[in-house]
Coordinates of C-alpha atoms in Angstrom, one line a residue:
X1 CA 0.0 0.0 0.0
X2 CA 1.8 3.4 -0.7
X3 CA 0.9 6.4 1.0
X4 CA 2.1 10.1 1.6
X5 CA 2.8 12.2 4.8
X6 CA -0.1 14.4 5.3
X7 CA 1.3 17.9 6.8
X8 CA -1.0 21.3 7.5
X9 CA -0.5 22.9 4.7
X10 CA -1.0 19.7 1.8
X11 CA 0.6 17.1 1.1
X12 CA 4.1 16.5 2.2
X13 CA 5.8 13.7 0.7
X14 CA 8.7 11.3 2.1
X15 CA 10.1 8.5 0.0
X16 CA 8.3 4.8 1.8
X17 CA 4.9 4.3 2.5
X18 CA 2.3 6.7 4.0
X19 CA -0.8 8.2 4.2
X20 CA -3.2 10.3 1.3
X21 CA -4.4 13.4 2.0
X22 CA -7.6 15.1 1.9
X23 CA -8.7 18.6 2.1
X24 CA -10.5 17.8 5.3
X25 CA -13.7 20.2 4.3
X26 CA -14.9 18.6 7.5
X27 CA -12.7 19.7 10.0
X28 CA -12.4 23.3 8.5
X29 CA -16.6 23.2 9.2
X30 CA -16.6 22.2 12.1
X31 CA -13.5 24.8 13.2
X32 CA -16.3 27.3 12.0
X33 CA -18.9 26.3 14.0
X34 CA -16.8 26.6 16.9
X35 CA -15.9 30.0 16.1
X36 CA -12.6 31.7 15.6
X37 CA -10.9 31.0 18.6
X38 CA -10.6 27.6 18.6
X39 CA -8.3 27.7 15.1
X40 CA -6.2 30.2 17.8
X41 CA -6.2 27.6 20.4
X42 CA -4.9 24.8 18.7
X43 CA -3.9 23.9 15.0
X44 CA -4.5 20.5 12.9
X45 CA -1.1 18.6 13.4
X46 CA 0.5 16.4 10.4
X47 CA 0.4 12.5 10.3
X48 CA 4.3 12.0 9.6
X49 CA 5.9 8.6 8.2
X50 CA 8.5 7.7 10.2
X51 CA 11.1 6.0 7.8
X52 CA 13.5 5.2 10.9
X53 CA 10.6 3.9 13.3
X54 CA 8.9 1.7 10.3
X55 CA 12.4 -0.1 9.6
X56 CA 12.7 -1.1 13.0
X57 CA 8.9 -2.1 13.1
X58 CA 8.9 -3.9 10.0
X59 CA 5.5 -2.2 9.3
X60 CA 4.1 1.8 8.5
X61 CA 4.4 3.4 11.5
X62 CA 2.6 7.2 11.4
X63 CA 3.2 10.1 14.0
X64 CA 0.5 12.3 15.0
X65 CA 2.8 15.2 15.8
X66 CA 0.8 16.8 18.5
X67 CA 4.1 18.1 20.0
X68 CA 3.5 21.1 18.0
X69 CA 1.1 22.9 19.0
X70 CA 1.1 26.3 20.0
X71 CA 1.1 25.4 23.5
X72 CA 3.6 22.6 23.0
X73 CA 1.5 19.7 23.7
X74 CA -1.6 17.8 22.4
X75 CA -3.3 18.9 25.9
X76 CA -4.6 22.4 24.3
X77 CA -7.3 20.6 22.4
X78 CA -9.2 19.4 24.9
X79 CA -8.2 21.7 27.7
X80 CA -8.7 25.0 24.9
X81 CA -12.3 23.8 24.3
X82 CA -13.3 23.3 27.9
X83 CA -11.9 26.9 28.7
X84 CA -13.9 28.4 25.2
X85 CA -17.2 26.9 26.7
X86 CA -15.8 28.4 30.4
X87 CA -15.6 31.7 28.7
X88 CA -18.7 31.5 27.3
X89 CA -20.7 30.8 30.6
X90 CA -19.3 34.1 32.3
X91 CA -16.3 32.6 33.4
X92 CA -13.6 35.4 34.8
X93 CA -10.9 33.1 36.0
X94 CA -9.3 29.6 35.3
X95 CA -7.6 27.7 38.0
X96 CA -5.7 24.7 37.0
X97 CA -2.6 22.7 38.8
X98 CA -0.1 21.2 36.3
X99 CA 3.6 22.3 36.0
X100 CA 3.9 20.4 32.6
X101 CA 2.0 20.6 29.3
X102 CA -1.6 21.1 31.1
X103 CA -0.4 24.2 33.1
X104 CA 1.1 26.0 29.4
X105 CA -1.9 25.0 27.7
X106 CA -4.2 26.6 30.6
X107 CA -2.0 29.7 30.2
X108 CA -1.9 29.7 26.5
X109 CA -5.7 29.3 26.9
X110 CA -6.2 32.2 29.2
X111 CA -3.7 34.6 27.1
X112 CA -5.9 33.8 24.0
X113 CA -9.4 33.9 25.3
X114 CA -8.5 36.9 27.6
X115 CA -9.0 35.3 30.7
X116 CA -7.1 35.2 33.8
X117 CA -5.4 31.9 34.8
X118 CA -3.6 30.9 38.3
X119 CA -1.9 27.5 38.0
X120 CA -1.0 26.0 41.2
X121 CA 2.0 23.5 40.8
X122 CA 3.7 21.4 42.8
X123 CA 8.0 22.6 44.0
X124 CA 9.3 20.0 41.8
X125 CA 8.5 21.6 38.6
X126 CA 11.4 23.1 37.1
X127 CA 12.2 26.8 37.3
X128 CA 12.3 27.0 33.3
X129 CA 8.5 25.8 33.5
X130 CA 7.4 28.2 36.0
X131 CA 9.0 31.3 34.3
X132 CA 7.1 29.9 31.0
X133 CA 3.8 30.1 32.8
X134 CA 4.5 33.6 33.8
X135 CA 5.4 35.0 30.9
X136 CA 2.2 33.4 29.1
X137 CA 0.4 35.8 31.7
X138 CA -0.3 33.0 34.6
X139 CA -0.2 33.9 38.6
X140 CA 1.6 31.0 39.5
X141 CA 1.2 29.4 43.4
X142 CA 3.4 26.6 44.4
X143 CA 1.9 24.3 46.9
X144 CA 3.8 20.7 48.4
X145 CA 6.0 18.4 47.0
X146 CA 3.4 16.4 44.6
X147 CA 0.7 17.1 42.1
X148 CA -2.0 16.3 43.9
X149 CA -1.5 18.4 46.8
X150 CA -1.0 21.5 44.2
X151 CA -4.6 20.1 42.6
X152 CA -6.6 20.4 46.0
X153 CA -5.4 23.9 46.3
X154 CA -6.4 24.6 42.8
X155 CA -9.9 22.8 43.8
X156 CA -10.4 25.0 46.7
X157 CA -9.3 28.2 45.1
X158 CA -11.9 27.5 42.0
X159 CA -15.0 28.1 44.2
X160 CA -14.2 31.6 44.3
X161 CA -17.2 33.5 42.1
X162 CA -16.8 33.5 38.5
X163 CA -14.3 30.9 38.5
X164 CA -13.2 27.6 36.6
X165 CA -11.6 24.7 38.0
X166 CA -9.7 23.1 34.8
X167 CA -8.7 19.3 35.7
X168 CA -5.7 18.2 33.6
X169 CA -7.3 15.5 32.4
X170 CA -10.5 14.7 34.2
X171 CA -13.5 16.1 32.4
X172 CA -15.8 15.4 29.4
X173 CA -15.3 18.8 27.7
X174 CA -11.7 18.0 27.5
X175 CA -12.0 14.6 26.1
X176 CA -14.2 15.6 23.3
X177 CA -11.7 18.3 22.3
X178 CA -8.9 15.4 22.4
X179 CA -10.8 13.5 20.0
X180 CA -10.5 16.2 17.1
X181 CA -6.8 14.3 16.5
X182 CA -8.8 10.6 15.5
X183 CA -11.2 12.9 13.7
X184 CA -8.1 14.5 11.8
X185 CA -6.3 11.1 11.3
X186 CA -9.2 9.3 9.7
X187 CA -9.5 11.9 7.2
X188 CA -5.6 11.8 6.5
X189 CA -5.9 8.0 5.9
X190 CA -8.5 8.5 3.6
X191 CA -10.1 5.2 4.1
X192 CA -7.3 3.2 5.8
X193 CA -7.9 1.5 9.0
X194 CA -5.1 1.6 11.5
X195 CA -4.1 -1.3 13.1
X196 CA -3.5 0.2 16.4
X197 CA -2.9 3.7 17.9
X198 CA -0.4 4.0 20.6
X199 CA 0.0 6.9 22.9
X200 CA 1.2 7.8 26.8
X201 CA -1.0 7.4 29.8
X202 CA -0.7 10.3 32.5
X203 CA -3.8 10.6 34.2
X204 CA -6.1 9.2 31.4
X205 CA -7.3 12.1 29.3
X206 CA -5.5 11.4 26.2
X207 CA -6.6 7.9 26.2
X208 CA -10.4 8.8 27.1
X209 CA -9.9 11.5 24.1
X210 CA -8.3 8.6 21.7
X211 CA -11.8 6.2 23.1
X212 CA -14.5 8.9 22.1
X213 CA -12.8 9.7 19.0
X214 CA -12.6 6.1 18.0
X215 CA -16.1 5.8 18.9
X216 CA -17.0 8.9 16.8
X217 CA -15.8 7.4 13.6
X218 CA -16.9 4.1 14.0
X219 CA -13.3 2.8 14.8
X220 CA -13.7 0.5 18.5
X221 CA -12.0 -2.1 16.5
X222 CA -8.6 -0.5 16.6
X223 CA -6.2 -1.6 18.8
X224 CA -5.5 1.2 21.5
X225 CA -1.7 0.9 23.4
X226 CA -1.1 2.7 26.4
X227 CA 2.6 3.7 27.2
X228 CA 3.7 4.2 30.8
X229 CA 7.2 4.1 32.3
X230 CA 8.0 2.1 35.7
X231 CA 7.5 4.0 38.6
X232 CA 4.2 6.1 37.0
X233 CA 2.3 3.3 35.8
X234 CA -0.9 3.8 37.1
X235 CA -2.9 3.1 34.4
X236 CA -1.2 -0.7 34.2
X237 CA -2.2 -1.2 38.0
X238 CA -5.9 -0.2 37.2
X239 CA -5.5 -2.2 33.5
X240 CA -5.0 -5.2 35.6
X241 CA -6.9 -5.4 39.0
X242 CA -10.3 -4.1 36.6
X243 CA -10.7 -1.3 39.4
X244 CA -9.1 1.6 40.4
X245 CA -5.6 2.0 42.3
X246 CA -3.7 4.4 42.9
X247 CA 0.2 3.6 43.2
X248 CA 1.3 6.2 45.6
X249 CA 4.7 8.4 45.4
X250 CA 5.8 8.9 41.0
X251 CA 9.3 7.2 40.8
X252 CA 9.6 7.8 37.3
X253 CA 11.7 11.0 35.4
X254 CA 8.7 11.1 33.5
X255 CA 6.8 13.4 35.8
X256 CA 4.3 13.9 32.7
X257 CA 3.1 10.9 33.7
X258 CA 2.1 11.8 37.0
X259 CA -1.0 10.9 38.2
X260 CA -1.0 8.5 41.4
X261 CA -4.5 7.1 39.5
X262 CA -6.5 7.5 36.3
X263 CA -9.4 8.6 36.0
X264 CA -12.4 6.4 37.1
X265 CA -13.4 7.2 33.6
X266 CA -11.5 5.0 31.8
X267 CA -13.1 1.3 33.6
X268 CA -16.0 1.4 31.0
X269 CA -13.8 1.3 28.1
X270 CA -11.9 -2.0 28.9
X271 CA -14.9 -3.9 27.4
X272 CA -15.4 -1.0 24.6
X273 CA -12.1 -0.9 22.7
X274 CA -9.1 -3.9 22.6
X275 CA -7.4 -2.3 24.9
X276 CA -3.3 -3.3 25.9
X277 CA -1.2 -2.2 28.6
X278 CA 2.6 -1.8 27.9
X279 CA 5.3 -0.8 30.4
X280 CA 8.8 0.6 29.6
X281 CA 11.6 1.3 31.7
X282 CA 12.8 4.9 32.2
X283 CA 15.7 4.1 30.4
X284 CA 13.7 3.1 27.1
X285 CA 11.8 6.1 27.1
X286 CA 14.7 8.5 27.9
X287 CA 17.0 6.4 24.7
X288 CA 13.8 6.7 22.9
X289 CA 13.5 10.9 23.2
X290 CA 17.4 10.9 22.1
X291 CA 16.9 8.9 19.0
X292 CA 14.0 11.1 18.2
X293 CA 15.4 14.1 18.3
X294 CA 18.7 13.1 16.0
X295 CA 15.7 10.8 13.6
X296 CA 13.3 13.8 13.8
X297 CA 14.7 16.7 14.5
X298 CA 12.2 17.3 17.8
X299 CA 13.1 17.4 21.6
X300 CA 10.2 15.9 23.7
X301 CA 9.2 14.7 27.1
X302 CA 10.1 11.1 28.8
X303 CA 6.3 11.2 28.9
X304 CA 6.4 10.9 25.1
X305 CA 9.3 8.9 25.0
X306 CA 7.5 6.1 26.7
X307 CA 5.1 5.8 23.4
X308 CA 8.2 6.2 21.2
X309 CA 10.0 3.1 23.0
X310 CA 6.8 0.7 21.8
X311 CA 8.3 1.7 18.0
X312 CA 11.8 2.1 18.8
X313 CA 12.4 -1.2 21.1
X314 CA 9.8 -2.9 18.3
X315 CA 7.1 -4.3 20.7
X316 CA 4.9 -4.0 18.4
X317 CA 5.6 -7.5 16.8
X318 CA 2.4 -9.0 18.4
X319 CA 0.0 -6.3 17.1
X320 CA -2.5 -7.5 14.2
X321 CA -0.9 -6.5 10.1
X322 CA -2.7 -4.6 8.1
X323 CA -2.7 -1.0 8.6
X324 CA -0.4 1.2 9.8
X325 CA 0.3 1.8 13.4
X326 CA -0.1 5.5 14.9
X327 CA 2.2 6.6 17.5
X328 CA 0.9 10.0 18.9
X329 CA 3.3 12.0 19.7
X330 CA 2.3 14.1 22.9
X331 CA 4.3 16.9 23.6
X332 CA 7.8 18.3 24.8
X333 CA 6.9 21.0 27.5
X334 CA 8.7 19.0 30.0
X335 CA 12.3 19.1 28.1
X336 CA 15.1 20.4 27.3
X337 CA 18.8 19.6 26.0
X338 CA 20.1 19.9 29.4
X339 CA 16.7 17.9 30.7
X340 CA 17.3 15.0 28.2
X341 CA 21.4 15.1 29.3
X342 CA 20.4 14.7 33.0
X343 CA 17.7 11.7 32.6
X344 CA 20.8 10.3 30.3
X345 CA 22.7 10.1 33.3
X346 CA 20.2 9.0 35.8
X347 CA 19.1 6.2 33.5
X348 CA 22.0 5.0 32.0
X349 CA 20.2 5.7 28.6
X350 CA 22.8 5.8 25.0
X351 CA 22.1 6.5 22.1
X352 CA 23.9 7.8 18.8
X353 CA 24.2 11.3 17.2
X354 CA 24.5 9.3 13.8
X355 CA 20.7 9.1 12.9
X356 CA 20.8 5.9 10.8
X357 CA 23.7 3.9 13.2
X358 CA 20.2 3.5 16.1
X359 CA 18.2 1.3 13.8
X360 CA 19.8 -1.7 12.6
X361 CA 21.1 -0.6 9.4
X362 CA 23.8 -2.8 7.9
X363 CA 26.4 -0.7 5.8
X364 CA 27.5 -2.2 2.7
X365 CA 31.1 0.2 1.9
X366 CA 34.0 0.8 -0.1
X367 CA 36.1 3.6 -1.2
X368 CA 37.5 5.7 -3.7
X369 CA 41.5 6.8 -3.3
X370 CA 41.0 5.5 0.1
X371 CA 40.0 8.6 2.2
X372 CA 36.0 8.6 1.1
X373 CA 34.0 5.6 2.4
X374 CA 30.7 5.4 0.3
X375 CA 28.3 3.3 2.6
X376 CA 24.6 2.3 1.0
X377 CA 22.5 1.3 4.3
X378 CA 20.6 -1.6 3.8
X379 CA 17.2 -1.7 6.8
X380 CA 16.0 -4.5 8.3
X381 CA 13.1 -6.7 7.3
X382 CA 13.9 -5.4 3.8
X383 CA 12.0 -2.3 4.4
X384 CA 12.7 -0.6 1.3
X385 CA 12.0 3.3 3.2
X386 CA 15.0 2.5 5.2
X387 CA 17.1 1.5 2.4
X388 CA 17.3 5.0 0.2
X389 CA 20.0 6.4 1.9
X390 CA 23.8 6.8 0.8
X391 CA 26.2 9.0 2.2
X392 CA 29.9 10.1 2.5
X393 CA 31.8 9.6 5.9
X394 CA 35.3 9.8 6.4
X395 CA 37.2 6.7 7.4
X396 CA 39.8 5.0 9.2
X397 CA 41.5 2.8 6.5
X398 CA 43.0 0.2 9.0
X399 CA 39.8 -0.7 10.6
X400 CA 37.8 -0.1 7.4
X401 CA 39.9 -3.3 6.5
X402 CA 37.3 -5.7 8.0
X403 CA 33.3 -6.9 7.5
X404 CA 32.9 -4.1 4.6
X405 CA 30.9 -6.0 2.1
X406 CA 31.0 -5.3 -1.2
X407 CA 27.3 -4.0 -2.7
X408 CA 26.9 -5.5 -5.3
X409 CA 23.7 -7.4 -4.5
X410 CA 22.3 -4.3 -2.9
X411 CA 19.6 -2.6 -5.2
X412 CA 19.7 0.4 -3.7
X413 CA 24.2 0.2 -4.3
X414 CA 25.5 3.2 -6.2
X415 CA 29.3 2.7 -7.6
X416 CA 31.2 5.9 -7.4
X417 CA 32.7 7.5 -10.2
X418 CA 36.6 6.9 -10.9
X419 CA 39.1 4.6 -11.6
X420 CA 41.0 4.0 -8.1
X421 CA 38.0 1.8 -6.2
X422 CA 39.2 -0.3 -4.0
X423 CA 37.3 -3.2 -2.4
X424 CA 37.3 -4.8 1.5
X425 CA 37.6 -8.2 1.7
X426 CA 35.5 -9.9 4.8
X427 CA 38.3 -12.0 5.8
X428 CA 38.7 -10.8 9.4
X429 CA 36.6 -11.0 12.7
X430 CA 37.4 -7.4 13.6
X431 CA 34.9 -4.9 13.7
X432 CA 35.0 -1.8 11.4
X433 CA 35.0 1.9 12.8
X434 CA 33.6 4.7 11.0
X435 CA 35.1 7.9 12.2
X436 CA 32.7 10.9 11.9
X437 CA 34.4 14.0 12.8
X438 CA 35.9 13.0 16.2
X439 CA 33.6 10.4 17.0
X440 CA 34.4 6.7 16.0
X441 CA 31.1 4.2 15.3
X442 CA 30.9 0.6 15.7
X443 CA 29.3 -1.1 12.7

């Protein structure tokens, strides 16, 4: 099945498979209906191929880039509408109590809509966070070490006259807003079922958004993966006793994810949608952020990470074929370089700044006068996206000696010009090195 990426603007195409476009007269209706302010609140996100994720996968995987929207995460949809309908009942004030991507979408909300907005977060939110708040116009009130002693202040402080209370996650308005995304993907797929949709559990919101939209267009048979990391799986603990629990203290660097216990919302759904619960270490989401930002070029949140480690770590081998697997990708409030560098350290997480060395690619190399090493990179499972590539990389002749095979066989193999090629033998056990810039690879 061939496809294109679908972007905001058109059609944005990437050599491999992916999805048609539309000119979703739909959603722009709708967007009208609403008014004005909701196309300021949040934007319609492109459905990505992800060439590096799919070769690992062995299968199409999409990304719902959500981590671009104007208030950095997916958490403006349904939080913008709940505010729009706020404002429209006399509302003067929103109170809310997040220090991560629900606290900049309140804000962002409130600067739009020209409301005022107090956030209440908890002291472990990082300076950088609270200084973003402010300067998107929020009175910001720190209260205890933990989320859900900054929410009861925020609870209490919203029965003051003409104010809002804004959950995080935690209310219908905010799930049906959430739900515009599986109304914007099915119209990017333009009749193409995905096999499942994967995205991070925090508190529930997302995932009650994902259940209404799949609802909405007639999609309960699509498989629905929810990401947690160890140490803020609360969703897992629920998806397995059938009731409610919440799992005390968040142990996990992703703090995104850091609700003690989902929503009560989410029990009806376990016999609605084919539901699956998958865990991943800290470590996996944290490797899983780094390789996205040198694949894609983006810097989000362990939070996210966690749905990036299903594709990344390829645990989606067990989920039905057919179409192509959605990995919503949340947001990246909660991150920076220095961030990502510090859960590196706490989890042990590596990864490589050479995009295509992360995936499995096998290099098939040899050089011209000695000092260029062409190298055609060759995917795994054949995945012919994966295999376009070929690039120039300086090399070090002595350990270029060994296991460079000559391409011949490879399709995708392109001989370079001249008369002084030279060929590797694979007569030694000894690993090659590829040295780019400074930094020497291990094929």
């Amino acid at each position: 099945m061939a496809f294109v990426a679908v972007g905001t603007s058109g059609v944005t195409r990437r050599q491999g498979p992916v999805c048609t476009a539309t000119s979703a007269p739909a959603a722009r209706k709708k967007e009208r209906e609403m008014g004005s302010a909701v196309r300021q609140l949040y934007v319609r996100t492109p459905l990505v191929y992800s060439d590096e994720i799919s070769a690992i996968a062995g299968r199409d995987v999409l990304l719902k880039m959500e981590n671009i929207q104007p208030s950095g995460s997916f958490k403006i949809r349904g939080i913008g509408h709940l505010c729009l309908k706020a404002k429209s009942g006399g509302t003067k004030r929103f109170v809310s109590s997040s220090g991560g991507n629900a606290g900049a979408a309140v804000a962002y909300a409130g600067k739009t809509l020209g409301v005022q907005v107090v956030v209440c977060i908890p002291s472990t939110t990082p300076e950088f966070m609270r200084e973003r708040l402010e300067r998107l116009g929020a009175e910001v009130v720190v209260e205890g070490d933990a989320w859900s002693k900054a929410d009861k202040l925020a609870r209490e402080m919203s029965k003051q006259a003409d104010s809002t209370y804004v959950s995080p996650f935690d209310h219908a308005d905010i799930w049906e807003g959430h739900s515009t995304m599986i109304d914007e993907i099915k119209e990017d797929l333009n009749g193409v079922v995905p096999s499942a949709i994967t995205l991070s559990v925090g508190g529930g919101g997302l995932l009650l958004g994902v259940c209404r939209g799949l609802e909405k267009n007639d999609w309960l048979g699509v498989t629905t993966i929810a990401a947690e990391t160890e140490g803020a799986a609360s969703f897992a603990a629920t998806f397995n006793a059938k009731e409610l629990v919440d799992i005390g203290d968040i142990t996990s660097v992703a703090k995104s994810l850091g609700a003690s216990c989902v929503s009560e919302s989410v029990l009806p759904w376990f016999n609605r949608v084919p539901l699956r619960s998958m865990v991943v270490s800290d470590k996996q989401a944290v490797e899983a952020c780094g390789k996205f930002a040198v694949d894609h070029r983006y810097l989000v949140e362990a939070a996210c990470g966690a749905t990036l480690a299903i594709g990344y770590d390829n645990l989606l081998e067990d989920i039905p074929s057919g179409g192509p697997v959605v990995l919503i990708v949340c947001g990246g409030n909660m991150a920076t370089p220095g961030m990502l560098a510090k859960w590196a350290k706490q989890t042990g997480a590596e990864w490589s700044d050479f995009a295509y060395s992360s995936i499995g690619m096998k290099f098939n190399c040899y050089t011209t006068k000695g000092s260029v090493c062409f190298c055609v990179m060759q995917g795994p499972h054949g995945h012919s996206a994966a295999c376009r590539a070929v690039i120039t990389l300086k090399v070090d002749r002595t350990a270029c000696s060994h296991h460079l095979a000559w391409p011949s066989q490879s399709a995708y193999a392109r001989k370079p010009s001249g008369n002084n090629e030279q060929k590797y033998n694979n007569d030694d056990d000894a690993d090659p090195v590829l040295t780019v810039g400074s930094r020497n690879l291990a094929l």
